[in-house]
Amino acid sequence: MVLSWLSKTPKSDLPLDVLVTPPLVTTLAVVLLPFAGAVLAPFAVRFAGERAGYYAAAVALVCLALVARLASFGEAGRGTVAVEWLPSLDVVLALHVDGLALLIAFLASGVGVLVFTYSAGYMHDEPGLAKYYATLLAFMGSMLGVALAGDLIALFVFWELTSVSSFLLIGHYTDTASSVSAARKSLVITVAGGLFMLVGFLLLGWTAGVSGEQTYVISALVERAPEIREALDGAGLFLPTLALVAVGAATKSAQVPAHIWLPDAMEAPTPVSAFLHSATMVKAGVYLVGRLRPLFLPESLPHVGNWTLLLAALGLLTMSVTAILAVQAVDIKELLAYSTASHLGLIVAGFGFAEAAGAEAGAFHVLNHAAFKAALFLVAGIVAHEAGTRRIENLRGLRHDMPVTAAVATVACLSMAGIPPFSGFYSKEFLFDAAYETAHAVGGAAWMFPAVAVFGSVFTFVYSAKFAMLFWGKKPDALGHVHRPPLAMLAPAVALGGLVLAITAAPQAFVDAIVGPAYSATVPGDAHGFSIPALKLSPPLVMSAVTVGTGAVVYQAYDRLHDGLREVLTAQPRLRANIWYDGAMATLPWLSRWVTPAVQTGLLRSYAASVVGATAVLALLGYAAAGVALPVPTSVGAGLTGAMAVVVVVAVVAAVGVLDAPSHVAGVLTLSVLGSMLAILYVLVDAPDLALTQLVVETLVLVLFLLVLHRLPAFYGDADRGRVVRDGALAVVVGAAVSVTVLVSTAASPNGALARYLSERAGLPTDHGSVLVDWGGGGNAVNVILVDFRGIDTLGEISVVAMAALAVLTLIRMRDRGETP
Amino acid sequence: MSSPEDRPRSPYDRRTTVIARTVTRLVVPITLMTAVALLLQGHNLPGGGFIGGVLTVAAFVLVYVIFGVEYLVDTVNASGDRLVGAYRALFAFGLAVALVSGLVPMVLGGEFLTQAVFFIHDLPLYSELEVATALAFDLGVYLTVVGALLVIIAEVGYE
């Protein structure tokens, strides 16, 4: 069943009664196809070997075509579609198509095509190709899921799936310790952040429920943004919710101080770094910021509200700190990793500003950064592959051996540095504009915004220049012969370089086609038109000029700056966020050494006590919480015959006798007397089936007890008073819980209707043909209930019996094999 | 596992009396017959797969206790592991029987675990015989219970 919501799209010129909705099948196919491709990837690797990269590229190409088809519907194809998922819990799988979703989906599938092609060349002679392609395809599906998720819960699920696939890809070389620890670091940080985000999402859903209908559908939440903000404010939850969601975005997008996982993640094969850790996965965080911007940001500006204070400040801080760290990097991939964090900071800051120019900066830089940074990563992979080193100090003058790669790198670096008229210049101009306008309107401390933006950009210029200079100047003799890259590796890099040039040449065309709709999706209320301003003397242009000028001067002292920064960081290790992470990780084993012996005593009786006690207490608390009245049996004496009274008295005597039994064997035998008396009682109240079962089971249990007992010590020693009291209390609580349960569950007798139905239906009807289906056709109603009316219950019960046997088998056999830790 | 050479003089002695052993020899077949009877008559009279299964296991336990584990192992001429393997196969088979007996009605267009009753006429001796498909399901229950409990007892008994 398909539901659809009427989604109000900004700038929509459609009449409101037209149901705007993207085609469900296409939208679902975009998300599900890569997962199907991932399942088939091992077969592709078996048949095609290293050429399986082209198979994966083909899957990505189909996804790209589907995304293009979704985009081709224009305004009519925007909105939310949903498939029922768990109708009983009101959970739906909602997919949402709008400009922002399409931008990210284009990046995920488009860069995917290039990266898979590149992998076919790069992953030559590498181990684990099946795992590699399957995980990478699954990642692409998860990323498309993040982009198209129309529901916060679905978004969270896909979000964590990207974290998991990133973990597997970073840890691709499972034999390398650094690779394993990097994978773990990324998982710990991003998944922990994701959990914060989930709490934020739940608060949002709950708030929506307070002010109206509960929902997790993003478009429905955004439509009701003002009332939800009001409800959040009323509950004092606005800032906590915003902060929780921001923690999720910041960890995913490597914002300070969670940026530390990104440089380590460079342990992954370079195509993975290009795909996950520059173009797509790390964009999930900024995507979330953009996605929820219209929800948290009021339509009428206070120039600096909570949103701006939190996100613009965080973004600008990250942008500056990681740009400085990029200058001290010694490895080209490390430089690119810090630079990625820095540019993500720029995007977060852009979305953080309330100004329209800020959103323009954010949306445009998502595209620009993906293009130039993915190109640079592919270039870095080519350099490492062909020159055999990634050390910055060893690399120079590579243009002689790889002219095409040098051209791509130069174009990409010019864009990254924000040199006019290259593409990165425009998005940086919008950021400067937003920072300047905010400062101009607010004044005072807000002037820090443009100042920090320029400060960070200076370092961006410096490391961009350094990266470009790898290809220029004189080639050092130590470098030796450098091969030309194979076409499969060169072509994707050239394609991305070409994309940078295309955006540079016609920025307005790209804005109109892709960036503009993405921008309007991040704006609360109606978005104004988005156009690239003509180059004229304005405050942002002056800021750019200052950046480039200062950067050019600072670059002259690059070596001194690089060494100086490294010295400071070595002398003051506390400045590195890593030290805090390592400390926290070292605390965990210490904590486990302290907690584990307290919980895992290794004594069966303490486990039994906690399990039984907890069950009993929870049951009693449950009755108390539900306000169950304790039914008082009124007719105790009715139907009690003399024989029954005798049996009950013997049972009680046996029960008391168990407590005073001189040995285990005597205790078990006395207990068995109690059980047999119960069986006789069943006979007396006309329940022969129960009596039979009780007798046989009693016999079996007795034998089992006796088998086990001769292994136990005959005498445990005198119990101390404390233990007697504790065990006695536990026994009383468990006994009370069972008694109350029996009283409560037998009190509600459905006045015989059920029994009448069962006893009528169980037997044979007086007139019958040769086949009966509706009737049990058995004289024994109990058994008919077991095998017919409640047959599925019985199936479940015998499965449990079988599982118990398997558990015993495994436990005993495992102990023999010494597999216990 | 004991080999013929190092066995004691009377291999299954185990300090049990002649009386106990003789009675066991008489009682075990009767118990097993009763168990099967309980399984078969369960639809109309007290009994059923579960009770029949537990009673069967009780008979086995009697053999285990009186004659010892080795007796059964030697009688069926298999190793103890193979014996447990057979028990394990038994409950797996039992689960499969129960499941299939539930699936067959689905193939015939009914719901999962629908049970029917057939009446076969004109049989010698019986004249009319009532056959409940529930018996197949009950047989699955019986086999599962027997297999699972025997696995547990054999494993614990080895200890």
mmCIF file with all atom_site columns, N, CA and C in Angstrom, chain A residues 217-250:
data_model
loop_
_atom_site.group_PDB
_atom_site.id
_atom_site.type_symbol
_atom_site.label_atom_id
_atom_site.label_alt_id
_atom_site.label_comp_id
_atom_site.label_asym_id
_atom_site.label_entity_id
_atom_site.label_seq_id
_atom_site.pdbx_PDB_ins_code
_atom_site.Cartn_x
_atom_site.Cartn_y
_atom_site.Cartn_z
_atom_site.occupancy
_atom_site.B_iso_or_equiv
_atom_site.pdbx_formal_charge
_atom_site.auth_seq_id
_atom_site.auth_comp_id
_atom_site.auth_asym_id
_atom_site.auth_atom_id
_atom_site.pdbx_PDB_model_num
ATOM 1   N N  . VAL A 1 217 ? 8.262  11.825 9.696  1.00 0.00 ? 217 VAL A N  1
ATOM 2   C CA . VAL A 1 217 ? 8.437  12.171 8.294  1.00 0.00 ? 217 VAL A CA 1
ATOM 3   C C  . VAL A 1 217 ? 8.961  13.600 8.202  1.00 0.00 ? 217 VAL A C  1
ATOM 4   N N  . ILE A 1 218 ? 10.114 13.751 7.526  1.00 0.00 ? 218 ILE A N  1
ATOM 5   C CA . ILE A 1 218 ? 10.821 15.033 7.582  1.00 0.00 ? 218 ILE A CA 1
ATOM 6   C C  . ILE A 1 218 ? 9.978  16.150 6.974  1.00 0.00 ? 218 ILE A C  1
ATOM 7   N N  . SER A 1 219 ? 9.350  15.866 5.793  1.00 0.00 ? 219 SER A N  1
ATOM 8   C CA . SER A 1 219 ? 8.620  16.958 5.151  1.00 0.00 ? 219 SER A CA 1
ATOM 9   C C  . SER A 1 219 ? 7.440  17.400 6.012  1.00 0.00 ? 219 SER A C  1
ATOM 10  N N  . ALA A 1 220 ? 6.828  16.428 6.722  1.00 0.00 ? 220 ALA A N  1
ATOM 11  C CA . ALA A 1 220 ? 5.719  16.801 7.605  1.00 0.00 ? 220 ALA A CA 1
ATOM 12  C C  . ALA A 1 220 ? 6.217  17.647 8.765  1.00 0.00 ? 220 ALA A C  1
ATOM 13  N N  . LEU A 1 221 ? 7.423  17.313 9.275  1.00 0.00 ? 221 LEU A N  1
ATOM 14  C CA . LEU A 1 221 ? 7.991  18.099 10.376 1.00 0.00 ? 221 LEU A CA 1
ATOM 15  C C  . LEU A 1 221 ? 8.317  19.510 9.910  1.00 0.00 ? 221 LEU A C  1
ATOM 16  N N  . VAL A 1 222 ? 8.935  19.610 8.714  1.00 0.00 ? 222 VAL A N  1
ATOM 17  C CA . VAL A 1 222 ? 9.339  20.931 8.224  1.00 0.00 ? 222 VAL A CA 1
ATOM 18  C C  . VAL A 1 222 ? 8.111  21.802 7.979  1.00 0.00 ? 222 VAL A C  1
ATOM 19  N N  . GLU A 1 223 ? 7.039  21.185 7.485  1.00 0.00 ? 223 GLU A N  1
ATOM 20  C CA . GLU A 1 223 ? 5.818  21.946 7.257  1.00 0.00 ? 223 GLU A CA 1
ATOM 21  C C  . GLU A 1 223 ? 5.301  22.573 8.551  1.00 0.00 ? 223 GLU A C  1
ATOM 22  N N  . ARG A 1 224 ? 5.502  21.848 9.648  1.00 0.00 ? 224 ARG A N  1
ATOM 23  C CA . ARG A 1 224 ? 4.998  22.340 10.939 1.00 0.00 ? 224 ARG A CA 1
ATOM 24  C C  . ARG A 1 224 ? 6.117  22.980 11.752 1.00 0.00 ? 224 ARG A C  1
ATOM 25  N N  . ALA A 1 225 ? 7.188  23.443 11.068 1.00 0.00 ? 225 ALA A N  1
ATOM 26  C CA . ALA A 1 225 ? 8.386  23.915 11.772 1.00 0.00 ? 225 ALA A CA 1
ATOM 27  C C  . ALA A 1 225 ? 8.099  24.937 12.877 1.00 0.00 ? 225 ALA A C  1
ATOM 28  N N  . PRO A 1 226 ? 7.295  25.987 12.599 1.00 0.00 ? 226 PRO A N  1
ATOM 29  C CA . PRO A 1 226 ? 7.122  26.999 13.660 1.00 0.00 ? 226 PRO A CA 1
ATOM 30  C C  . PRO A 1 226 ? 6.519  26.411 14.929 1.00 0.00 ? 226 PRO A C  1
ATOM 31  N N  . GLU A 1 227 ? 5.464  25.592 14.788 1.00 0.00 ? 227 GLU A N  1
ATOM 32  C CA . GLU A 1 227 ? 4.834  25.058 16.006 1.00 0.00 ? 227 GLU A CA 1
ATOM 33  C C  . GLU A 1 227 ? 5.760  24.079 16.703 1.00 0.00 ? 227 GLU A C  1
ATOM 34  N N  . ILE A 1 228 ? 6.599  23.345 15.942 1.00 0.00 ? 228 ILE A N  1
ATOM 35  C CA . ILE A 1 228 ? 7.509  22.403 16.585 1.00 0.00 ? 228 ILE A CA 1
ATOM 36  C C  . ILE A 1 228 ? 8.598  23.156 17.342 1.00 0.00 ? 228 ILE A C  1
ATOM 37  N N  . ARG A 1 229 ? 9.086  24.262 16.727 1.00 0.00 ? 229 ARG A N  1
ATOM 38  C CA . ARG A 1 229 ? 10.076 25.081 17.451 1.00 0.00 ? 229 ARG A CA 1
ATOM 39  C C  . ARG A 1 229 ? 9.461  25.618 18.740 1.00 0.00 ? 229 ARG A C  1
ATOM 40  N N  . GLU A 1 230 ? 8.198  26.050 18.641 1.00 0.00 ? 230 GLU A N  1
ATOM 41  C CA . GLU A 1 230 ? 7.517  26.580 19.822 1.00 0.00 ? 230 GLU A CA 1
ATOM 42  C C  . GLU A 1 230 ? 7.388  25.506 20.896 1.00 0.00 ? 230 GLU A C  1
ATOM 43  N N  . ALA A 1 231 ? 6.983  24.294 20.471 1.00 0.00 ? 231 ALA A N  1
ATOM 44  C CA . ALA A 1 231 ? 6.817  23.206 21.438 1.00 0.00 ? 231 ALA A CA 1
ATOM 45  C C  . ALA A 1 231 ? 8.154  22.835 22.073 1.00 0.00 ? 231 ALA A C  1
ATOM 46  N N  . LEU A 1 232 ? 9.214  22.826 21.249 1.00 0.00 ? 232 LEU A N  1
ATOM 47  C CA . LEU A 1 232 ? 10.543 22.529 21.785 1.00 0.00 ? 232 LEU A CA 1
ATOM 48  C C  . LEU A 1 232 ? 10.941 23.577 22.812 1.00 0.00 ? 232 LEU A C  1
ATOM 49  N N  . ASP A 1 233 ? 10.722 24.824 22.456 1.00 0.00 ? 233 ASP A N  1
ATOM 50  C CA . ASP A 1 233 ? 11.059 25.916 23.382 1.00 0.00 ? 233 ASP A CA 1
ATOM 51  C C  . ASP A 1 233 ? 10.275 25.789 24.677 1.00 0.00 ? 233 ASP A C  1
ATOM 52  N N  . GLY A 1 234 ? 8.976  25.469 24.528 1.00 0.00 ? 234 GLY A N  1
ATOM 53  C CA . GLY A 1 234 ? 8.118  25.351 25.694 1.00 0.00 ? 234 GLY A CA 1
ATOM 54  C C  . GLY A 1 234 ? 8.608  24.281 26.644 1.00 0.00 ? 234 GLY A C  1
ATOM 55  N N  . ALA A 1 235 ? 9.143  23.192 26.080 1.00 0.00 ? 235 ALA A N  1
ATOM 56  C CA . ALA A 1 235 ? 9.621  22.102 26.930 1.00 0.00 ? 235 ALA A CA 1
ATOM 57  C C  . ALA A 1 235 ? 11.072 22.320 27.340 1.00 0.00 ? 235 ALA A C  1
ATOM 58  N N  . GLY A 1 236 ? 11.671 23.434 26.903 1.00 0.00 ? 236 GLY A N  1
ATOM 59  C CA . GLY A 1 236 ? 13.078 23.691 27.223 1.00 0.00 ? 236 GLY A CA 1
ATOM 60  C C  . GLY A 1 236 ? 14.013 22.753 26.495 1.00 0.00 ? 236 GLY A C  1
ATOM 61  N N  . LEU A 1 237 ? 13.551 22.216 25.357 1.00 0.00 ? 237 LEU A N  1
ATOM 62  C CA . LEU A 1 237 ? 14.344 21.185 24.672 1.00 0.00 ? 237 LEU A CA 1
ATOM 63  C C  . LEU A 1 237 ? 14.965 21.678 23.376 1.00 0.00 ? 237 LEU A C  1
ATOM 64  N N  . PHE A 1 238 ? 14.780 22.950 23.026 1.00 0.00 ? 238 PHE A N  1
ATOM 65  C CA . PHE A 1 238 ? 15.264 23.395 21.721 1.00 0.00 ? 238 PHE A CA 1
ATOM 66  C C  . PHE A 1 238 ? 16.769 23.200 21.602 1.00 0.00 ? 238 PHE A C  1
ATOM 67  N N  . LEU A 1 239 ? 17.518 23.769 22.554 1.00 0.00 ? 239 LEU A N  1
ATOM 68  C CA . LEU A 1 239 ? 18.972 23.684 22.479 1.00 0.00 ? 239 LEU A CA 1
ATOM 69  C C  . LEU A 1 239 ? 19.467 22.246 22.639 1.00 0.00 ? 239 LEU A C  1
ATOM 70  N N  . PRO A 1 240 ? 18.935 21.458 23.610 1.00 0.00 ? 240 PRO A N  1
ATOM 71  C CA . PRO A 1 240 ? 19.388 20.063 23.698 1.00 0.00 ? 240 PRO A CA 1
ATOM 72  C C  . PRO A 1 240 ? 19.154 19.269 22.411 1.00 0.00 ? 240 PRO A C  1
ATOM 73  N N  . THR A 1 241 ? 17.962 19.421 21.810 1.00 0.00 ? 241 THR A N  1
ATOM 74  C CA . THR A 1 241 ? 17.687 18.679 20.577 1.00 0.00 ? 241 THR A CA 1
ATOM 75  C C  . THR A 1 241 ? 18.639 19.105 19.475 1.00 0.00 ? 241 THR A C  1
ATOM 76  N N  . LEU A 1 242 ? 18.790 20.418 19.326 1.00 0.00 ? 242 LEU A N  1
ATOM 77  C CA . LEU A 1 242 ? 19.704 20.926 18.304 1.00 0.00 ? 242 LEU A CA 1
ATOM 78  C C  . LEU A 1 242 ? 21.115 20.393 18.541 1.00 0.00 ? 242 LEU A C  1
ATOM 79  N N  . ALA A 1 243 ? 21.562 20.415 19.803 1.00 0.00 ? 243 ALA A N  1
ATOM 80  C CA . ALA A 1 243 ? 22.918 19.973 20.110 1.00 0.00 ? 243 ALA A CA 1
ATOM 81  C C  . ALA A 1 243 ? 23.078 18.487 19.815 1.00 0.00 ? 243 ALA A C  1
ATOM 82  N N  . LEU A 1 244 ? 22.064 17.680 20.158 1.00 0.00 ? 244 LEU A N  1
ATOM 83  C CA . LEU A 1 244 ? 22.157 16.238 19.910 1.00 0.00 ? 244 LEU A CA 1
ATOM 84  C C  . LEU A 1 244 ? 22.292 15.949 18.420 1.00 0.00 ? 244 LEU A C  1
ATOM 85  N N  . VAL A 1 245 ? 21.449 16.609 17.627 1.00 0.00 ? 245 VAL A N  1
ATOM 86  C CA . VAL A 1 245 ? 21.520 16.393 16.187 1.00 0.00 ? 245 VAL A CA 1
ATOM 87  C C  . VAL A 1 245 ? 22.862 16.902 15.653 1.00 0.00 ? 245 VAL A C  1
ATOM 88  N N  . ALA A 1 246 ? 23.325 18.044 16.200 1.00 0.00 ? 246 ALA A N  1
ATOM 89  C CA . ALA A 1 246 ? 24.597 18.611 15.733 1.00 0.00 ? 246 ALA A CA 1
ATOM 90  C C  . ALA A 1 246 ? 25.753 17.679 16.058 1.00 0.00 ? 246 ALA A C  1
ATOM 91  N N  . VAL A 1 247 ? 25.698 16.984 17.204 1.00 0.00 ? 247 VAL A N  1
ATOM 92  C CA . VAL A 1 247 ? 26.771 16.040 17.533 1.00 0.00 ? 247 VAL A CA 1
ATOM 93  C C  . VAL A 1 247 ? 26.835 14.946 16.467 1.00 0.00 ? 247 VAL A C  1
ATOM 94  N N  . GLY A 1 248 ? 25.666 14.436 16.051 1.00 0.00 ? 248 GLY A N  1
ATOM 95  C CA . GLY A 1 248 ? 25.646 13.433 14.993 1.00 0.00 ? 248 GLY A CA 1
ATOM 96  C C  . GLY A 1 248 ? 26.278 13.958 13.726 1.00 0.00 ? 248 GLY A C  1
ATOM 97  N N  . ALA A 1 249 ? 25.866 15.164 13.308 1.00 0.00 ? 249 ALA A N  1
ATOM 98  C CA . ALA A 1 249 ? 26.402 15.738 12.076 1.00 0.00 ? 249 ALA A CA 1
ATOM 99  C C  . ALA A 1 249 ? 27.899 15.994 12.209 1.00 0.00 ? 249 ALA A C  1
ATOM 100 N N  . ALA A 1 250 ? 28.320 16.495 13.376 1.00 0.00 ? 250 ALA A N  1
ATOM 101 C CA . ALA A 1 250 ? 29.725 16.884 13.541 1.00 0.00 ? 250 ALA A CA 1
ATOM 102 C C  . ALA A 1 250 ? 30.639 15.668 13.551 1.00 0.00 ? 250 ALA A C  1
#
